Tab-separated table of C-alpha atoms in Angstrom:
chain	number	residue	atom	x	y	z
A	1	UNK	CA	26.425	-138.079	107.665
A	2	UNK	CA	27.122	-134.912	105.793
A	3	UNK	CA	28.084	-131.932	107.907
A	4	UNK	CA	26.868	-128.583	106.808
A	5	UNK	CA	28.393	-125.263	107.803
A	6	UNK	CA	26.448	-122.072	108.150
A	7	UNK	CA	26.927	-119.506	105.485
A	8	UNK	CA	27.081	-115.837	106.299
A	9	UNK	CA	25.873	-112.958	104.243
A	10	UNK	CA	28.486	-111.230	102.114
A	11	UNK	CA	28.250	-108.090	104.260
A	12	UNK	CA	29.233	-110.043	107.391
A	13	UNK	CA	32.158	-111.738	105.622
A	14	UNK	CA	33.316	-108.360	104.375
A	15	UNK	CA	33.099	-106.877	107.871
A	16	UNK	CA	35.094	-109.758	109.272
A	17	UNK	CA	37.820	-109.323	106.648
A	18	UNK	CA	37.904	-105.585	107.363
A	19	UNK	CA	38.207	-106.205	111.107
A	20	UNK	CA	40.980	-108.745	110.544
A	21	UNK	CA	42.830	-106.331	108.295
A	22	UNK	CA	42.498	-103.642	110.957
A	23	UNK	CA	43.900	-105.913	113.656
A	24	UNK	CA	46.813	-106.892	111.350
A	25	UNK	CA	47.535	-103.262	110.508
A	26	UNK	CA	47.462	-102.303	114.187
A	27	UNK	CA	49.809	-105.189	115.020
A	28	UNK	CA	52.203	-104.199	112.245
A	29	UNK	CA	52.116	-100.581	113.395
A	30	UNK	CA	52.835	-101.647	116.959
A	31	UNK	CA	55.783	-103.770	115.784
A	32	UNK	CA	57.076	-100.886	113.734
A	33	UNK	CA	56.682	-98.574	116.720
A	34	UNK	CA	58.622	-100.976	118.931
A	35	UNK	CA	61.344	-101.254	116.313
A	36	UNK	CA	61.616	-97.453	116.033
A	37	UNK	CA	61.720	-97.171	119.831
A	38	UNK	CA	64.468	-99.773	119.995
A	39	UNK	CA	66.423	-97.991	117.290
A	40	UNK	CA	66.168	-94.658	119.146
A	41	UNK	CA	67.225	-96.260	122.409
A	42	UNK	CA	70.218	-97.895	120.682
A	43	UNK	CA	71.181	-94.553	119.171
A	44	UNK	CA	70.887	-92.869	122.544
A	45	UNK	CA	73.193	-95.455	124.131
A	46	UNK	CA	75.750	-95.103	121.318
A	47	UNK	CA	75.857	-91.297	121.642
A	48	UNK	CA	76.136	-91.453	125.405
A	49	UNK	CA	78.982	-93.972	125.155
A	50	UNK	CA	80.851	-91.620	122.754
A	51	UNK	CA	80.228	-88.580	124.979
A	52	UNK	CA	81.466	-90.287	128.136
A	53	UNK	CA	84.560	-91.860	126.528
A	54	UNK	CA	87.992	-90.499	127.583
A	55	UNK	CA	89.036	-87.415	125.592
A	56	UNK	CA	92.617	-88.565	125.059
A	57	UNK	CA	93.014	-87.861	121.345
A	58	UNK	CA	93.423	-84.402	119.855
A	59	UNK	CA	90.696	-83.731	117.266
A	60	UNK	CA	91.367	-80.081	116.685
A	61	UNK	CA	93.560	-78.211	114.148
A	62	UNK	CA	97.067	-79.441	113.384
A	63	UNK	CA	98.188	-76.747	110.969
A	64	UNK	CA	98.166	-72.978	111.086
A	65	UNK	CA	100.369	-69.867	111.074
A	66	UNK	CA	103.475	-69.472	113.194
A	67	UNK	CA	102.970	-66.892	115.943
A	68	UNK	CA	104.934	-63.667	116.299
A	69	UNK	CA	106.003	-62.471	119.742
A	70	UNK	CA	105.226	-59.252	121.506
A	71	UNK	CA	101.514	-58.857	120.780
A	72	UNK	CA	98.995	-57.359	123.201
A	73	UNK	CA	95.422	-58.676	123.352
A	74	UNK	CA	92.500	-57.622	125.559
A	75	UNK	CA	89.981	-59.986	127.168
A	76	UNK	CA	86.688	-58.157	127.774
A	77	UNK	CA	84.808	-60.207	130.375
A	78	UNK	CA	81.059	-60.171	130.887
A	79	UNK	CA	81.577	-60.635	134.624
A	80	UNK	CA	84.690	-61.998	136.292
A	81	UNK	CA	82.543	-63.373	139.104
A	82	UNK	CA	81.257	-65.960	136.589
A	83	UNK	CA	83.297	-69.145	136.958
A	84	UNK	CA	83.137	-70.014	133.228
A	85	UNK	CA	84.390	-66.593	132.172
A	86	UNK	CA	87.138	-66.694	134.795
A	87	UNK	CA	88.238	-70.158	133.626
A	88	UNK	CA	88.441	-69.092	129.965
A	89	UNK	CA	90.443	-65.961	130.879
A	90	UNK	CA	92.981	-68.158	132.693
A	91	UNK	CA	93.334	-70.291	129.569
A	92	UNK	CA	93.912	-67.140	127.497
A	93	UNK	CA	96.586	-65.988	129.897
A	94	UNK	CA	98.290	-69.397	129.913
A	95	UNK	CA	98.369	-69.602	126.104
A	96	UNK	CA	99.572	-65.986	125.793
A	97	UNK	CA	102.531	-66.662	128.120
A	98	UNK	CA	103.573	-69.453	125.727
A	99	UNK	CA	103.729	-66.888	122.940
A	100	UNK	CA	105.275	-64.034	124.905
A	101	UNK	CA	102.095	-62.004	124.478
A	102	UNK	CA	100.594	-59.563	126.952
A	103	UNK	CA	97.006	-59.962	128.079
A	104	UNK	CA	94.851	-57.228	129.622
A	105	UNK	CA	91.639	-58.420	131.296
A	106	UNK	CA	88.846	-55.835	131.580
A	107	UNK	CA	85.819	-56.696	133.706
A	108	UNK	CA	82.364	-55.691	132.450
A	109	UNK	CA	81.065	-56.282	136.002
A	110	UNK	CA	77.843	-57.922	134.893
A	111	UNK	CA	76.192	-54.940	133.234
A	112	UNK	CA	75.727	-53.719	129.650
A	113	UNK	CA	77.135	-50.340	130.631
A	114	UNK	CA	80.136	-51.966	132.223
A	115	UNK	CA	80.853	-54.049	129.138
A	116	UNK	CA	80.479	-51.004	126.842
A	117	UNK	CA	82.975	-49.117	128.976
A	118	UNK	CA	85.389	-52.100	129.030
A	119	UNK	CA	85.174	-52.430	125.226
A	120	UNK	CA	85.907	-48.734	124.807
A	121	UNK	CA	88.922	-49.103	127.099
A	122	UNK	CA	90.051	-52.080	125.068
A	123	UNK	CA	89.943	-50.066	121.846
A	124	UNK	CA	91.911	-47.246	123.463
A	125	UNK	CA	94.754	-49.686	124.169
A	126	UNK	CA	95.107	-50.337	120.410
A	127	UNK	CA	95.539	-54.087	120.872
A	128	UNK	CA	96.329	-56.701	118.259
A	129	UNK	CA	92.983	-58.345	119.026
A	130	UNK	CA	89.993	-58.277	121.349
A	131	UNK	CA	88.418	-61.322	123.031
A	132	UNK	CA	84.786	-61.264	124.211
A	133	UNK	CA	84.157	-63.464	127.272
A	134	UNK	CA	80.625	-64.669	127.892
A	135	UNK	CA	78.250	-62.062	126.444
A	136	UNK	CA	76.342	-61.621	123.219
A	137	UNK	CA	78.355	-59.831	120.517
A	138	UNK	CA	75.129	-58.260	119.234
A	139	UNK	CA	74.887	-56.365	122.505
A	140	UNK	CA	78.084	-54.560	121.568
A	141	UNK	CA	77.453	-54.498	117.809
A	142	UNK	CA	78.557	-50.858	117.449
A	143	UNK	CA	81.839	-51.503	119.236
A	144	UNK	CA	82.487	-54.695	117.266
A	145	UNK	CA	81.944	-52.769	114.038
A	146	UNK	CA	84.428	-50.110	115.156
A	147	UNK	CA	86.982	-52.801	115.915
A	148	UNK	CA	86.535	-54.339	112.456
A	149	UNK	CA	86.947	-50.936	110.838
A	150	UNK	CA	90.163	-50.459	112.804
A	151	UNK	CA	91.416	-53.863	111.608
A	152	UNK	CA	91.291	-55.240	115.166
A	153	UNK	CA	89.998	-58.846	114.992
A	154	UNK	CA	87.358	-59.869	117.529
A	155	UNK	CA	87.077	-63.424	118.819
A	156	UNK	CA	84.275	-64.454	121.147
A	157	UNK	CA	83.604	-67.148	123.691
A	158	UNK	CA	79.869	-67.849	124.178
A	159	UNK	CA	79.268	-64.608	122.292
A	160	UNK	CA	76.701	-66.250	119.993
A	161	UNK	CA	74.604	-69.448	120.037
A	162	UNK	CA	76.919	-71.419	117.771
A	163	UNK	CA	80.564	-71.623	116.863
A	164	UNK	CA	81.610	-69.770	113.744
A	165	UNK	CA	82.303	-66.420	112.098
A	166	UNK	CA	79.111	-64.658	113.147
A	167	UNK	CA	77.932	-61.211	114.275
A	168	UNK	CA	81.098	-59.444	113.168
A	169	UNK	CA	83.426	-61.813	114.982
A	170	UNK	CA	86.348	-63.521	113.319
A	171	UNK	CA	85.225	-66.638	115.229
A	172	UNK	CA	83.032	-67.535	118.200
A	173	UNK	CA	84.462	-70.334	120.314
A	174	UNK	CA	81.904	-72.640	121.915
A	175	UNK	CA	80.548	-76.188	122.045
A	176	UNK	CA	77.254	-76.503	120.227
A	177	UNK	CA	74.455	-75.652	122.666
A	178	UNK	CA	72.191	-78.028	120.766
A	179	UNK	CA	74.605	-80.933	121.195
A	180	UNK	CA	75.112	-80.132	124.892
A	181	UNK	CA	71.376	-80.182	125.570
A	182	UNK	CA	70.703	-83.271	123.507
A	183	UNK	CA	73.359	-85.460	125.155
A	184	UNK	CA	71.960	-84.681	128.635
A	185	UNK	CA	68.507	-85.761	127.455
A	186	UNK	CA	69.868	-88.833	125.640
A	187	UNK	CA	71.495	-89.923	128.869
A	188	UNK	CA	68.065	-89.933	130.523
A	189	UNK	CA	66.698	-92.021	127.665
A	190	UNK	CA	69.622	-94.444	127.706
A	191	UNK	CA	69.876	-94.971	131.465
A	192	UNK	CA	66.132	-95.439	131.883
A	193	UNK	CA	65.898	-97.893	128.989
A	194	UNK	CA	63.511	-95.526	127.279
A	195	UNK	CA	61.185	-95.078	130.283
A	196	UNK	CA	62.226	-91.723	131.802
A	197	UNK	CA	59.689	-89.367	133.340
A	198	UNK	CA	61.297	-85.952	132.798
A	199	UNK	CA	60.988	-82.413	134.120
A	200	UNK	CA	63.039	-79.754	132.262
A	201	UNK	CA	64.269	-76.582	133.981
A	202	UNK	CA	64.940	-73.476	131.913
A	203	UNK	CA	65.141	-69.682	132.032
A	204	UNK	CA	63.235	-67.829	129.311
A	205	UNK	CA	65.294	-64.660	129.889
A	206	UNK	CA	68.038	-66.229	127.745
A	207	UNK	CA	67.622	-67.285	124.155
A	208	UNK	CA	70.311	-69.956	124.465
A	209	UNK	CA	68.525	-71.393	127.499
A	210	UNK	CA	65.241	-71.725	125.574
A	211	UNK	CA	67.117	-73.301	122.674
A	212	UNK	CA	68.607	-75.863	125.074
A	213	UNK	CA	65.355	-76.715	126.890
A	214	UNK	CA	63.532	-77.025	123.520
A	215	UNK	CA	66.216	-79.480	122.334
A	216	UNK	CA	65.903	-81.477	125.597
A	217	UNK	CA	62.117	-81.653	125.334
A	218	UNK	CA	62.312	-82.739	121.686
A	219	UNK	CA	64.582	-85.641	122.551
A	220	UNK	CA	62.202	-86.861	125.280
A	221	UNK	CA	59.245	-86.573	122.873
A	222	UNK	CA	61.043	-88.808	120.421
A	223	UNK	CA	61.369	-91.485	123.064
A	224	UNK	CA	58.197	-93.535	122.805
A	225	UNK	CA	58.268	-94.882	126.350
A	226	UNK	CA	59.379	-91.632	127.995
A	227	UNK	CA	57.142	-88.942	129.415
A	228	UNK	CA	57.738	-85.195	129.344
A	229	UNK	CA	56.140	-84.214	132.613
A	230	UNK	CA	56.725	-80.479	132.186
A	231	UNK	CA	59.078	-77.591	131.340
A	232	UNK	CA	59.591	-75.322	134.340
A	233	UNK	CA	60.614	-71.730	133.591
A	234	UNK	CA	62.563	-70.611	136.637
A	235	UNK	CA	65.073	-67.697	136.613
A	236	UNK	CA	68.642	-68.756	137.272
A	237	UNK	CA	69.067	-65.711	139.526
A	238	UNK	CA	66.295	-66.966	141.818
A	239	UNK	CA	67.221	-70.613	142.157
A	240	UNK	CA	68.242	-70.329	145.807
A	241	UNK	CA	64.772	-69.108	146.817
A	242	UNK	CA	62.550	-70.840	144.287
A	243	UNK	CA	63.979	-74.338	143.839
A	244	UNK	CA	63.205	-75.794	147.326
A	245	UNK	CA	59.505	-74.972	147.099
A	246	UNK	CA	59.275	-75.879	143.437
A	247	UNK	CA	60.915	-79.242	144.094
A	248	UNK	CA	58.349	-79.983	146.815
A	249	UNK	CA	55.526	-79.025	144.485
A	250	UNK	CA	56.829	-81.214	141.659
A	251	UNK	CA	57.224	-84.219	143.964
A	252	UNK	CA	53.609	-83.793	145.094
A	253	UNK	CA	52.391	-83.376	141.518
A	254	UNK	CA	54.310	-86.202	139.843
A	255	UNK	CA	55.409	-88.547	142.583
A	256	UNK	CA	57.377	-91.599	141.397
A	257	UNK	CA	56.655	-90.677	137.743
A	258	UNK	CA	59.369	-88.035	138.042
A	259	UNK	CA	62.599	-89.977	137.540
A	260	UNK	CA	64.836	-87.482	135.722
A	261	UNK	CA	65.464	-83.729	135.803
A	262	UNK	CA	67.205	-81.903	132.974
A	263	UNK	CA	68.519	-78.410	133.673
A	264	UNK	CA	70.089	-75.947	131.270
A	265	UNK	CA	72.552	-75.113	134.083
A	266	UNK	CA	73.905	-76.784	137.231
A	267	UNK	CA	72.526	-73.968	139.401
A	268	UNK	CA	69.076	-75.607	139.527
A	269	UNK	CA	70.557	-78.546	141.407
A	270	UNK	CA	72.550	-76.492	143.901
A	271	UNK	CA	69.429	-76.005	145.950
A	272	UNK	CA	67.416	-79.213	145.480
A	273	UNK	CA	69.447	-81.463	147.767
A	274	UNK	CA	67.917	-80.654	151.189
A	275	UNK	CA	64.371	-80.964	149.796
A	276	UNK	CA	65.108	-84.281	148.119
A	277	UNK	CA	66.777	-85.587	151.263
A	278	UNK	CA	63.762	-84.602	153.386
A	279	UNK	CA	61.403	-86.221	150.892
A	280	UNK	CA	63.059	-89.597	151.381
A	281	UNK	CA	61.321	-92.401	149.557
A	282	UNK	CA	59.234	-90.167	147.260
A	283	UNK	CA	62.490	-88.795	145.766
A	284	UNK	CA	64.363	-92.101	145.685
A	285	UNK	CA	66.034	-92.727	142.358
A	286	UNK	CA	65.552	-89.192	140.995
A	287	UNK	CA	68.415	-88.423	138.627
A	288	UNK	CA	69.451	-84.818	137.880
A	289	UNK	CA	71.444	-83.859	134.778
A	290	UNK	CA	72.712	-80.518	133.575
A	291	UNK	CA	73.131	-79.540	129.934
A	292	UNK	CA	75.855	-77.030	130.571
A	293	UNK	CA	78.181	-75.469	133.111
A	294	UNK	CA	80.176	-78.156	134.953
A	295	UNK	CA	80.519	-76.198	138.190
A	296	UNK	CA	82.752	-77.373	141.060
A	297	UNK	CA	79.689	-78.139	143.178
A	298	UNK	CA	78.238	-80.262	140.370
A	299	UNK	CA	81.427	-82.285	140.152
A	300	UNK	CA	81.305	-82.878	143.896
A	301	UNK	CA	77.649	-84.021	143.751
A	302	UNK	CA	78.391	-86.380	140.863
A	303	UNK	CA	81.467	-87.801	142.583
A	304	UNK	CA	79.506	-88.437	145.780
A	305	UNK	CA	76.474	-89.628	143.755
A	306	UNK	CA	74.254	-87.223	145.677
A	307	UNK	CA	71.451	-85.492	143.819
A	308	UNK	CA	73.238	-85.224	140.465
A	309	UNK	CA	74.050	-87.904	137.923
A	310	UNK	CA	75.837	-85.875	135.274
A	311	UNK	CA	76.813	-82.568	133.739
A	312	UNK	CA	78.035	-81.476	130.339
A	313	UNK	CA	80.930	-79.086	130.992
A	314	UNK	CA	83.017	-77.176	128.506
A	315	UNK	CA	86.828	-77.264	128.355
A	316	UNK	CA	87.365	-73.714	129.589
A	317	UNK	CA	91.161	-73.726	129.543
A	318	UNK	CA	91.237	-75.309	126.066
A	319	UNK	CA	88.787	-72.692	124.852
A	320	UNK	CA	91.131	-69.973	126.089
A	321	UNK	CA	93.948	-71.527	124.044
A	322	UNK	CA	91.680	-71.754	121.011
A	323	UNK	CA	90.755	-68.057	121.311
A	324	UNK	CA	94.438	-67.100	121.180
A	325	UNK	CA	94.930	-69.406	118.196
A	326	UNK	CA	91.994	-67.807	116.342
A	327	UNK	CA	93.412	-64.317	116.962
A	328	UNK	CA	96.757	-65.486	115.593
A	329	UNK	CA	95.064	-66.816	112.450
A	330	UNK	CA	93.269	-63.498	112.007
A	331	UNK	CA	96.539	-61.572	112.359
A	332	UNK	CA	98.090	-63.801	109.724
A	333	UNK	CA	95.090	-63.164	107.383
A	334	UNK	CA	94.187	-66.866	107.458
A	335	UNK	CA	90.747	-68.415	107.858
A	336	UNK	CA	89.523	-69.482	111.304
A	337	UNK	CA	90.195	-73.043	112.357
A	338	UNK	CA	86.486	-73.905	112.366
A	339	UNK	CA	87.021	-76.127	115.405
A	340	UNK	CA	84.115	-76.793	117.785
A	341	UNK	CA	84.834	-79.019	120.704
A	342	UNK	CA	82.643	-82.170	120.882
A	343	UNK	CA	80.376	-82.688	123.866
A	344	UNK	CA	81.677	-84.426	126.955
A	345	UNK	CA	79.340	-85.887	129.538
A	346	UNK	CA	80.708	-86.267	133.058
A	347	UNK	CA	79.226	-89.048	135.209
A	348	UNK	CA	80.349	-90.939	138.305
A	349	UNK	CA	81.898	-93.566	136.037
A	350	UNK	CA	84.288	-91.229	134.188
A	351	UNK	CA	84.873	-88.363	136.644
A	352	UNK	CA	88.392	-89.588	137.319
A	353	UNK	CA	89.484	-88.619	133.784
A	354	UNK	CA	90.063	-85.414	131.845
A	355	UNK	CA	90.571	-83.001	134.759
A	356	UNK	CA	87.753	-84.441	136.878
A	357	UNK	CA	89.927	-84.797	140.027
A	358	UNK	CA	90.324	-81.012	139.917
A	359	UNK	CA	86.567	-80.488	139.418
A	360	UNK	CA	86.906	-79.274	135.858
A	361	UNK	CA	86.904	-80.545	132.300
A	362	UNK	CA	90.459	-80.309	131.006
A	363	UNK	CA	90.850	-82.895	128.245
A	364	UNK	CA	93.831	-85.262	128.431
A	365	UNK	CA	94.246	-84.899	124.655
A	366	UNK	CA	97.516	-82.953	124.484
A	367	UNK	CA	95.914	-79.730	123.222
A	368	UNK	CA	98.696	-77.527	124.665
A	369	UNK	CA	101.379	-79.407	122.730
A	370	UNK	CA	99.220	-79.354	119.592
A	371	UNK	CA	98.868	-75.574	119.657
A	372	UNK	CA	102.543	-75.064	120.540
A	373	UNK	CA	103.454	-77.119	117.483
A	374	UNK	CA	101.228	-74.970	115.280
A	375	UNK	CA	102.655	-71.732	116.682
A	376	UNK	CA	106.292	-72.864	116.483
A	377	UNK	CA	106.756	-72.811	120.239
């Protein structure tokens, strides 16, 4: 008996082929999307591994001019109450003692007027060089110009967004703010296996803070399985009063979806602890990471694994030594070293290395001996 099969009109066959092609295209797109997500996750894990590795090998300059003795330099501080500025100034003083140089530290006391006055005092001392600690060189553009005209080199620390010879400075010493922000966000991607629900904390009063939070948000957006729950603009100066209530509000709004916080500074997490502890189960597993600072309280939280998983500190003492080295290069009419310290992520796993026991990031890479060798000391 001959079996006959129904025949379908051409239009139906065409529609079926089109539908099949659509399903195939969607499947291929999904596979490609998974492959891209896997690649991004692998990249995140590789970068986090590099950033958390021990910093026991010197990767900075190895050649440069010998240093003369008897020079006087002035460190103009934004505000000596700032722990970062204080730490860098101590590094400058330590390096200067090695050279037999004299350091004068002038405190800008946290105001533009105070920094202008301190800069004017620095110029009156007729120093070999002036160091700017923790404020935008553009704020003091007139004074920087006068220093250049007087052949007094100016070296900054956090005096511009990026490292380099910018805004009238011979060199600005800093770790890349972009890299600092990105590694904090990549940690959230890596540790969550690409499933982090993230809230970012920033302060729009500072351009560098916005640049950091934008970089963090962009990393989370690139992670296909992650969710950017929101970017919260909260002034750093008001964290003590605003963060407890804001934390409660965010827990109510996002619940268990909120698994990671990214802050542009450790200060945001100084005042979240009591609220998270009171919240109990609803805050269980929440991981907080800071893209910058590395305060003593942050180190303690990370060590105790209480309300902070990591921070990206800068090597303040090393940066002080580098500032002195850059001034010495300027005095010798040589080019700046061009060195920018790579990012270092501190977590509970590596806090025992690189100065961590003293609640600071002081690389075990022999930078003191490296600079002494360059200077002939």
